[in-house]
PDB file of N, CA and C in Angstrom:
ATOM      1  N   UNK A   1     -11.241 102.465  42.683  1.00 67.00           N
ATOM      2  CA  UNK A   1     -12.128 103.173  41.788  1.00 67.00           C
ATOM      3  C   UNK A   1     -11.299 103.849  40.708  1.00 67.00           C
ATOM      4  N   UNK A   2     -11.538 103.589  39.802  1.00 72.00           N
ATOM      5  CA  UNK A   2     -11.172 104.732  38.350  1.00 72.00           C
ATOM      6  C   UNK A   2     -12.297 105.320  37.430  1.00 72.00           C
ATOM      7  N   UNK A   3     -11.494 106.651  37.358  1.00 75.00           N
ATOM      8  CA  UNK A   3     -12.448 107.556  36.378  1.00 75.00           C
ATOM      9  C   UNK A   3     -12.365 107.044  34.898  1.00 75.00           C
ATOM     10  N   UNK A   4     -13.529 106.984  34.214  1.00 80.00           N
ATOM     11  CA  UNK A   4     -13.737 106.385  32.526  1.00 80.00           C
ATOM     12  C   UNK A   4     -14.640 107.456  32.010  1.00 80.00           C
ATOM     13  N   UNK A   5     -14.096 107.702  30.636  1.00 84.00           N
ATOM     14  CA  UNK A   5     -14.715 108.438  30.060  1.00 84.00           C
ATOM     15  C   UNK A   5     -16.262 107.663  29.546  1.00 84.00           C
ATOM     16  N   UNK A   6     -16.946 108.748  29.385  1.00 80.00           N
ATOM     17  CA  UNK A   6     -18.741 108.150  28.985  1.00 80.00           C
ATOM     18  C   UNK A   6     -18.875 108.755  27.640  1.00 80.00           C
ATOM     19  N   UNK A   7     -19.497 108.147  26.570  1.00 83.00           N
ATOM     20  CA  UNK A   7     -19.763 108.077  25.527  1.00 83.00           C
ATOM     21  C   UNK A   7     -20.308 109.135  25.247  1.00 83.00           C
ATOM     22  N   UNK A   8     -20.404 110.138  24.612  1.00 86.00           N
ATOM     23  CA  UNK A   8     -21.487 111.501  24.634  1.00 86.00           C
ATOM     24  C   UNK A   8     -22.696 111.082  23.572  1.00 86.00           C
ATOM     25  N   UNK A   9     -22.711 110.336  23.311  1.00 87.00           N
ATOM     26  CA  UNK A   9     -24.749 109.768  23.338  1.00 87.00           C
ATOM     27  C   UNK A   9     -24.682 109.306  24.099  1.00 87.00           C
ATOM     28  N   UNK A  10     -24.289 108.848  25.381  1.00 85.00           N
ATOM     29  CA  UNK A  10     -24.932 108.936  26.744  1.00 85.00           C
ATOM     30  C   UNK A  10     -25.058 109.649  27.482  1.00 85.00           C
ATOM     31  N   UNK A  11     -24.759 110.775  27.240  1.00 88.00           N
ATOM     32  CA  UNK A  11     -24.602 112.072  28.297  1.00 88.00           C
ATOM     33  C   UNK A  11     -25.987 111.754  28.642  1.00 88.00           C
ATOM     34  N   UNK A  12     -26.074 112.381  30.100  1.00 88.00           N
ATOM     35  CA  UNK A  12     -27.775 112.733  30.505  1.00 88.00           C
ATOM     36  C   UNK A  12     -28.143 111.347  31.305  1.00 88.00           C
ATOM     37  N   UNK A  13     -27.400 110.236  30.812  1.00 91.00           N
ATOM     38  CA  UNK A  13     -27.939 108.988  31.398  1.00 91.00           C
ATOM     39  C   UNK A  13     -27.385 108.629  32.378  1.00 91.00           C
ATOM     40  N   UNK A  14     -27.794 108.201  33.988  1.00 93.00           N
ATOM     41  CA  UNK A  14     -27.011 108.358  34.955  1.00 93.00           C
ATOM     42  C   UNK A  14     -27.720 107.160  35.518  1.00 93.00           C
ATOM     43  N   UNK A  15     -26.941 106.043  36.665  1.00 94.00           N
ATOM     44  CA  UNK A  15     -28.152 104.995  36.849  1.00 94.00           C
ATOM     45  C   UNK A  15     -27.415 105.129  38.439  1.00 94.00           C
ATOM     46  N   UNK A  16     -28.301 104.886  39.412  1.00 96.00           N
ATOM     47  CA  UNK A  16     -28.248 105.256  40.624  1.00 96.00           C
ATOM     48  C   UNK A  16     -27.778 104.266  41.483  1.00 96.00           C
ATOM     49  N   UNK A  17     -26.807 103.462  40.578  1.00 96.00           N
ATOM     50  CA  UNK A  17     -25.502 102.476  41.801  1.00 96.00           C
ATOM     51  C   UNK A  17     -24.348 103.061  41.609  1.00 96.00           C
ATOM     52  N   UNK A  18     -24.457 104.296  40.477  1.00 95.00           N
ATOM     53  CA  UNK A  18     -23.154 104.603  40.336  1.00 95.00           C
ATOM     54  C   UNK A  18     -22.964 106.188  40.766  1.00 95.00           C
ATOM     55  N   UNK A  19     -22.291 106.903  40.638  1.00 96.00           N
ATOM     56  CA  UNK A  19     -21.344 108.176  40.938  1.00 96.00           C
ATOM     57  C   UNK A  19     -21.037 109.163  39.278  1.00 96.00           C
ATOM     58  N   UNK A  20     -20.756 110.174  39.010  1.00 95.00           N
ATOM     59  CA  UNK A  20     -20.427 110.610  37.980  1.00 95.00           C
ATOM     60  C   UNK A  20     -19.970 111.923  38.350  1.00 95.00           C
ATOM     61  N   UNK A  21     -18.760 112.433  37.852  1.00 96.00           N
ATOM     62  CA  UNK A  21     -17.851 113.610  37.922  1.00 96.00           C
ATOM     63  C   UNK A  21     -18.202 114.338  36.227  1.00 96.00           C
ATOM     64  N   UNK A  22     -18.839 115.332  36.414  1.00 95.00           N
ATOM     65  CA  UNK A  22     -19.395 116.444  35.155  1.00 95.00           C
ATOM     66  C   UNK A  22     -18.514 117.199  35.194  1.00 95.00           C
ATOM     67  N   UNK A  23     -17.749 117.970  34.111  1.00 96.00           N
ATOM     68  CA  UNK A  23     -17.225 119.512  33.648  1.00 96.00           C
ATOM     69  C   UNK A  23     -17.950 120.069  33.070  1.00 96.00           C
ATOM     70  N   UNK A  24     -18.228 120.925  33.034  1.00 96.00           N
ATOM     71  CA  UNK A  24     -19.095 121.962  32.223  1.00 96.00           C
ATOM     72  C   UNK A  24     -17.602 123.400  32.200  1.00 96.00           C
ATOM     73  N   UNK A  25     -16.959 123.660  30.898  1.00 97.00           N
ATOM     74  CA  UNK A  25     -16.672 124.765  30.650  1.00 97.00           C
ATOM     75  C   UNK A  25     -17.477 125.456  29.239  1.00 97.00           C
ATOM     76  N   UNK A  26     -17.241 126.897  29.909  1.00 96.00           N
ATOM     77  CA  UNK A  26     -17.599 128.257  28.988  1.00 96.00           C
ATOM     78  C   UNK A  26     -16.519 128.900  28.933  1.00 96.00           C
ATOM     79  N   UNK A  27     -16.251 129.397  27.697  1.00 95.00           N
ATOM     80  CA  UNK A  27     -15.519 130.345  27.354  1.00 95.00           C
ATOM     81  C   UNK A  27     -16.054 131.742  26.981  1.00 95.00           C
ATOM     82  N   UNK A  28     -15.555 132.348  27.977  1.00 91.00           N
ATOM     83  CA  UNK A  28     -15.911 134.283  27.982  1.00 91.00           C
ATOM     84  C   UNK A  28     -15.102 135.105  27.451  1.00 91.00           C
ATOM     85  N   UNK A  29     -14.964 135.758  26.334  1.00 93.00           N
ATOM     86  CA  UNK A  29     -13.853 136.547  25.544  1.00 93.00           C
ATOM     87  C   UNK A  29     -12.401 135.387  25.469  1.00 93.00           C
ATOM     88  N   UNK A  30     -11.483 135.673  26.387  1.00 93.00           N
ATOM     89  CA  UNK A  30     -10.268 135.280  26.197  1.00 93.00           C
ATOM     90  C   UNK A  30      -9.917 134.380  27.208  1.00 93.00           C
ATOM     91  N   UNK A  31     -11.344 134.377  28.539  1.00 92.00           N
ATOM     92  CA  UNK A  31     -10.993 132.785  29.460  1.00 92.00           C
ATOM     93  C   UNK A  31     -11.905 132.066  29.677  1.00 92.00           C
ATOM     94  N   UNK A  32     -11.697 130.813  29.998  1.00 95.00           N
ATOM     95  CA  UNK A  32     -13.085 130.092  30.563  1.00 95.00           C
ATOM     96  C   UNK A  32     -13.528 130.279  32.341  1.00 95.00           C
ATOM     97  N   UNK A  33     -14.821 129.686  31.711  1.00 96.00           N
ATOM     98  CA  UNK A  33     -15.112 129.227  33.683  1.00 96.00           C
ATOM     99  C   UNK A  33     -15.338 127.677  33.803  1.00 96.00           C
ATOM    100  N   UNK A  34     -14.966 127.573  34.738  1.00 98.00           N
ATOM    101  CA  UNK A  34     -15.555 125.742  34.987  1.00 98.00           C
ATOM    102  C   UNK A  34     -16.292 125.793  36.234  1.00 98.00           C
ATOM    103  N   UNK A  35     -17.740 124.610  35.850  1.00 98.00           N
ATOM    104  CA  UNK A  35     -18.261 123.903  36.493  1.00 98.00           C
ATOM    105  C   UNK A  35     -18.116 122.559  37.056  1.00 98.00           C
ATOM    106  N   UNK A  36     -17.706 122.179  38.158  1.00 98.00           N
ATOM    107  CA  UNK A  36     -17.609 120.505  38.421  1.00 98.00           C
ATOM    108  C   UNK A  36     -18.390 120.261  38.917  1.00 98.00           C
ATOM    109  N   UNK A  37     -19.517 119.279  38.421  1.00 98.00           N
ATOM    110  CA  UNK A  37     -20.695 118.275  39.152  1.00 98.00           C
ATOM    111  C   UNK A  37     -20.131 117.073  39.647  1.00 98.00           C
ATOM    112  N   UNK A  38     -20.490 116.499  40.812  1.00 97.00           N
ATOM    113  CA  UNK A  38     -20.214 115.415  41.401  1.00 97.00           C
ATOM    114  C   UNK A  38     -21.393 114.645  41.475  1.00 97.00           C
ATOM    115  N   UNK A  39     -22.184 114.029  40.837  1.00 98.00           N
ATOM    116  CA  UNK A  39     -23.547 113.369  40.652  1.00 98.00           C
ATOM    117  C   UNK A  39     -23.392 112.231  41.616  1.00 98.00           C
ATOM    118  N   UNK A  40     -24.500 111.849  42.726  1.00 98.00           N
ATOM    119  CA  UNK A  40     -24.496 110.455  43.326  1.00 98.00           C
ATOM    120  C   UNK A  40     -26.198 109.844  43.399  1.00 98.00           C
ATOM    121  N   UNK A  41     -25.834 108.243  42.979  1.00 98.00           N
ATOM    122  CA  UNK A  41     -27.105 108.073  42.280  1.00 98.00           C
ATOM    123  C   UNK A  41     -27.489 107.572  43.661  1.00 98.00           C
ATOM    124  N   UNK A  42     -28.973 107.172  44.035  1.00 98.00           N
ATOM    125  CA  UNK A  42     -29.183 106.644  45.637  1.00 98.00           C
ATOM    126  C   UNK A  42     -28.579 106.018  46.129  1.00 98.00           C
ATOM    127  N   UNK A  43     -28.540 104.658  44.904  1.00 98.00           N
ATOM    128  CA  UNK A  43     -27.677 103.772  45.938  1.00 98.00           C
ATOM    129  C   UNK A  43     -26.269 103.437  45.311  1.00 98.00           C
ATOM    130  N   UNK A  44     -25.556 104.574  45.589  1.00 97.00           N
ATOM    131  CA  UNK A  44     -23.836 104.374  45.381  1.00 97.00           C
ATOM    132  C   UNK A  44     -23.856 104.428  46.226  1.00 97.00           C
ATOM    133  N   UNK A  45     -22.349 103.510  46.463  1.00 96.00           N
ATOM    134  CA  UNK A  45     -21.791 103.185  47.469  1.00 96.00           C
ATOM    135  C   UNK A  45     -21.104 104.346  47.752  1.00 96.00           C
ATOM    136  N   UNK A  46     -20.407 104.264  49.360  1.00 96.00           N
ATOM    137  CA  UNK A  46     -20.147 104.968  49.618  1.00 96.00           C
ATOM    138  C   UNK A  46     -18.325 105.305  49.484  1.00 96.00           C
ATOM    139  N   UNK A  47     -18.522 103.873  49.048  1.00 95.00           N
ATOM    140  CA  UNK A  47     -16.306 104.497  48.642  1.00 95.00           C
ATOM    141  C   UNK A  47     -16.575 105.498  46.910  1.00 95.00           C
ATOM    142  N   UNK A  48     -17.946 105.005  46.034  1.00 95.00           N
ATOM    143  CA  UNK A  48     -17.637 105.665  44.935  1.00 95.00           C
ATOM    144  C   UNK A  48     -18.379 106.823  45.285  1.00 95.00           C
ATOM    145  N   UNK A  49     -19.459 107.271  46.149  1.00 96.00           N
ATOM    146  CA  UNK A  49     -19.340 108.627  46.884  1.00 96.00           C
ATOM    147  C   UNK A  49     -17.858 109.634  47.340  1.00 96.00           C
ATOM    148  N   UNK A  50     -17.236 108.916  47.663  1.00 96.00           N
ATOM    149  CA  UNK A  50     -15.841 109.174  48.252  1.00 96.00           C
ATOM    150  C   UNK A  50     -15.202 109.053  46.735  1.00 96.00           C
ATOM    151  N   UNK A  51     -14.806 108.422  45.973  1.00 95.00           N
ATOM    152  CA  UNK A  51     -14.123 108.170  44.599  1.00 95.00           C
ATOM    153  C   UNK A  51     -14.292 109.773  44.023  1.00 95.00           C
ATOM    154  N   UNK A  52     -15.498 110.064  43.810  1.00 96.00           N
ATOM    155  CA  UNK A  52     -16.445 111.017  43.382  1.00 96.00           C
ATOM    156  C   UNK A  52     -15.968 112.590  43.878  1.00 96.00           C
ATOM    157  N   UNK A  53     -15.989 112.658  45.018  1.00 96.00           N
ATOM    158  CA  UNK A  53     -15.570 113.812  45.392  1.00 96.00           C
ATOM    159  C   UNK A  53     -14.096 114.280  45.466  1.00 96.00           C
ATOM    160  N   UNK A  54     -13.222 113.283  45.516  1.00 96.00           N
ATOM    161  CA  UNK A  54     -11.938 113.001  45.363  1.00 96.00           C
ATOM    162  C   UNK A  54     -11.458 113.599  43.894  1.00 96.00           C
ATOM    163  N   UNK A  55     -12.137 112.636  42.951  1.00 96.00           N
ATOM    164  CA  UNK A  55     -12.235 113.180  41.943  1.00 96.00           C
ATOM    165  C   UNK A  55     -12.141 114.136  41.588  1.00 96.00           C
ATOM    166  N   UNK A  56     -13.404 114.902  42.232  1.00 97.00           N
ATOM    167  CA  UNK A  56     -14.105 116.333  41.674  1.00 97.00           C
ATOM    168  C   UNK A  56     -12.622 117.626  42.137  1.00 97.00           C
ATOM    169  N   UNK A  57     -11.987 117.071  43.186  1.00 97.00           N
ATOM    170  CA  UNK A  57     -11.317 118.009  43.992  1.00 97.00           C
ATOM    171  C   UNK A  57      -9.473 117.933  43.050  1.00 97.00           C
ATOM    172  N   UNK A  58      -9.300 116.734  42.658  1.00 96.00           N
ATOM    173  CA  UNK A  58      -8.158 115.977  41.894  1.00 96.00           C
ATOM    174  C   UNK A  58      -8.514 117.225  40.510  1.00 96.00           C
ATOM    175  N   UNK A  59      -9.802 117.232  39.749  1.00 96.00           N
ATOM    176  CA  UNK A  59      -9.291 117.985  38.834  1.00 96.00           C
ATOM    177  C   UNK A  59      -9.611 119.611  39.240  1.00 96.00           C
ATOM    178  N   UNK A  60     -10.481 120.003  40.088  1.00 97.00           N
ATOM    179  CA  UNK A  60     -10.242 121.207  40.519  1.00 97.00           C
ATOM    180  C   UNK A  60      -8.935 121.619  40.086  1.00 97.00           C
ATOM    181  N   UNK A  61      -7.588 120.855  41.363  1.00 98.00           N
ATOM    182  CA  UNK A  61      -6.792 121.754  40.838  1.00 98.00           C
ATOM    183  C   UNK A  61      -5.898 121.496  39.742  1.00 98.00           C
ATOM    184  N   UNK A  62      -6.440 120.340  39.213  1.00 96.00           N
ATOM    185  CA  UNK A  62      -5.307 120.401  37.743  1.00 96.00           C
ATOM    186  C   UNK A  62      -5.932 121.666  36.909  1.00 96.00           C
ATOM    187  N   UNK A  63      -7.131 122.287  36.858  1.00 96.00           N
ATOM    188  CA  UNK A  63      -7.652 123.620  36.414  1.00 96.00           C
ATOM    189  C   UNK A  63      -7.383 124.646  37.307  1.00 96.00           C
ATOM    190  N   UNK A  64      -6.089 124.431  38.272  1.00 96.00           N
ATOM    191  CA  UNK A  64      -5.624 125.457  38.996  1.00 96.00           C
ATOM    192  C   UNK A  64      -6.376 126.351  39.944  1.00 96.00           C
ATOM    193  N   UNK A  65      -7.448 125.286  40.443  1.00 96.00           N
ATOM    194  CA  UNK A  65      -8.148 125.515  41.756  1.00 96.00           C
ATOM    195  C   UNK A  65      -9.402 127.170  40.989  1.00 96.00           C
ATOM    196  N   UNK A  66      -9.735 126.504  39.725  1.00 96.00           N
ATOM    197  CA  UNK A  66     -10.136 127.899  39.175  1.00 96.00           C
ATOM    198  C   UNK A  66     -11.960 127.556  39.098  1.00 96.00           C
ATOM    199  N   UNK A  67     -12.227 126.199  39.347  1.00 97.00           N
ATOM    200  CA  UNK A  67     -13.536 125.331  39.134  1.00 97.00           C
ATOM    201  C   UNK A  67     -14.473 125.796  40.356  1.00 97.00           C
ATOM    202  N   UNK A  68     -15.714 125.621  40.273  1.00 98.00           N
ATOM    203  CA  UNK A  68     -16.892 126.008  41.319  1.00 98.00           C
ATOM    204  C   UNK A  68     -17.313 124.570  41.097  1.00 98.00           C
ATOM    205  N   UNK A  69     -17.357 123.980  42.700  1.00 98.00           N
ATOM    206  CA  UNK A  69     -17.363 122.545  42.975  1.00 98.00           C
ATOM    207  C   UNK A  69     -19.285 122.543  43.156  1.00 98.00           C
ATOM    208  N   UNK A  70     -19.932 121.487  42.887  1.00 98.00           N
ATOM    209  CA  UNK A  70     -21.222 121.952  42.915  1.00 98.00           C
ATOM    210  C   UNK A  70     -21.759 119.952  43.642  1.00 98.00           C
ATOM    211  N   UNK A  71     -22.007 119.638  44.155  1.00 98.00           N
ATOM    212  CA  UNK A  71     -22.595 118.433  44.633  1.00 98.00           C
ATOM    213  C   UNK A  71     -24.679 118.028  44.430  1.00 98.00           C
ATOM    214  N   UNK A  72     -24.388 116.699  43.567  1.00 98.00           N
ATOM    215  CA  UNK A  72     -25.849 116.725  43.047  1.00 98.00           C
ATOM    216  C   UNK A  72     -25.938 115.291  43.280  1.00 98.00           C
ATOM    217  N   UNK A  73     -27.375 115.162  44.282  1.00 98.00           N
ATOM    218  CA  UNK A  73     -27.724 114.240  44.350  1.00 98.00           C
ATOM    219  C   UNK A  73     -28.912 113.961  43.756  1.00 98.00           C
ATOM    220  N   UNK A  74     -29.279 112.276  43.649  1.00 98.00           N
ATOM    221  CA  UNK A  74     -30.347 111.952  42.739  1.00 98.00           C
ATOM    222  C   UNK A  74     -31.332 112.680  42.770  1.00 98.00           C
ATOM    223  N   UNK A  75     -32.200 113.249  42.201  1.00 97.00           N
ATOM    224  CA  UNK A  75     -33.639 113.551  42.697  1.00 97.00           C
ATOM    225  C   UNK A  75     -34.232 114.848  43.228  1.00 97.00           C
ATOM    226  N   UNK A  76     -32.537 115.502  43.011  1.00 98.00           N
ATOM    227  CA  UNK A  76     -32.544 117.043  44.340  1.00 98.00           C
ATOM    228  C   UNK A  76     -31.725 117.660  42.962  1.00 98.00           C
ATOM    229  N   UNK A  77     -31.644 117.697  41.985  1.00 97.00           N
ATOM    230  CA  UNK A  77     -30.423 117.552  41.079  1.00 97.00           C
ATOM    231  C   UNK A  77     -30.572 119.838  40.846  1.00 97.00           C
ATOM    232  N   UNK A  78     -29.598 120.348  40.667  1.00 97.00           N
ATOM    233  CA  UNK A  78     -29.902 121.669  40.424  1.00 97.00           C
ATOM    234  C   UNK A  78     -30.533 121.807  39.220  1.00 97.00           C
ATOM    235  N   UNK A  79     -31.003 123.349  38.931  1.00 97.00           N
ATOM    236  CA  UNK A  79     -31.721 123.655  37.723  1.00 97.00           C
ATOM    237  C   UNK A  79     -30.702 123.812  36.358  1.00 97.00           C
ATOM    238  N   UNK A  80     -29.024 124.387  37.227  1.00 96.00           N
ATOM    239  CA  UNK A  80     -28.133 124.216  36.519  1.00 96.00           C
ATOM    240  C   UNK A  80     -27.765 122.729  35.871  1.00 96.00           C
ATOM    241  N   UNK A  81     -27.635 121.931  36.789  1.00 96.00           N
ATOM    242  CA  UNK A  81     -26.853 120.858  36.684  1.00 96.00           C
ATOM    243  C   UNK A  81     -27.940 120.001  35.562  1.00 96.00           C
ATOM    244  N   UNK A  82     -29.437 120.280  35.287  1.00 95.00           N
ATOM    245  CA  UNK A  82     -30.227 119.725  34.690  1.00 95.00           C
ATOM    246  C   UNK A  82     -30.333 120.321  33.083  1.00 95.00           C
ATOM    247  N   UNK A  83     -29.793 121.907  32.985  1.00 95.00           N
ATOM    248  CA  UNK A  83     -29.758 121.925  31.947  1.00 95.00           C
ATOM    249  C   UNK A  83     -28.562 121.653  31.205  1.00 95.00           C
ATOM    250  N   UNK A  84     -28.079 121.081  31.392  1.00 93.00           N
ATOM    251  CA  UNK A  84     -26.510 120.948  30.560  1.00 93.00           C
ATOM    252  C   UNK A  84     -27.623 119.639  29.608  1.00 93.00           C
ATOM    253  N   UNK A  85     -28.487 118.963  30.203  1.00 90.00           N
ATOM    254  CA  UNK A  85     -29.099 118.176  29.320  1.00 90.00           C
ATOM    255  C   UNK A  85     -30.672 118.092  28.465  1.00 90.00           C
TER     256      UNK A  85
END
C-alpha cells in the first residue's frame, strides 16, 4: 500500500473500496493543532484498513506525537470529520 496525494477538487469525495488518511491543521496565535482522520469506506479491505491506520500513526509522530487520532467509518462519519466539507 502507498499513500498518494488527492486532488483538492476532490476533497469530500471518498468511494467505499478504498481507505483515506485526513489532516486537518489550525493555527492558534503562534501554534497549531492537528487532526488525523483515518476514513474506511465499507468495503476496504482489510490490509488498506491496516495501511490506513499505520498511516495515521506514521504521521502522528512525524508531527511529534502532537495529532488527536480520530477513526471514521462510512456512514457513522463524525460531525467534525463532516464539516471539514
Amino acid at each position: 500500500m502507498e499513500m498518494v496525494s488527492f486532488p483538492s477538487k476532490a476533497y469530500g469525495q471518498f468511494y467505499e473500496y478504498d481507505s483515506y488518511v485526513i489532516l486537518y491543521t489550525n493555527k492558534i496565535r503562534n501554534s497549531f493543532t492537528y487532526d488525523l482522520h483515518y476514513w474506511l469506506g465499507k468495503a476496504t479491505s482489510h490490509d488498506e484498513q491496516g495501511a490506513a491506520a499505520i498511516y495515521t500513526t506514521m504521521m502522528d509522530e512525524h508531527l511529534g506525537g502532537m495529532a488527536v487520532q480520530h477513526r471514521e467509518d462510512q456512514g457513522y462519519e463524525s460531525d467534525t470529520f463532516r464539516g471539514y466539507f
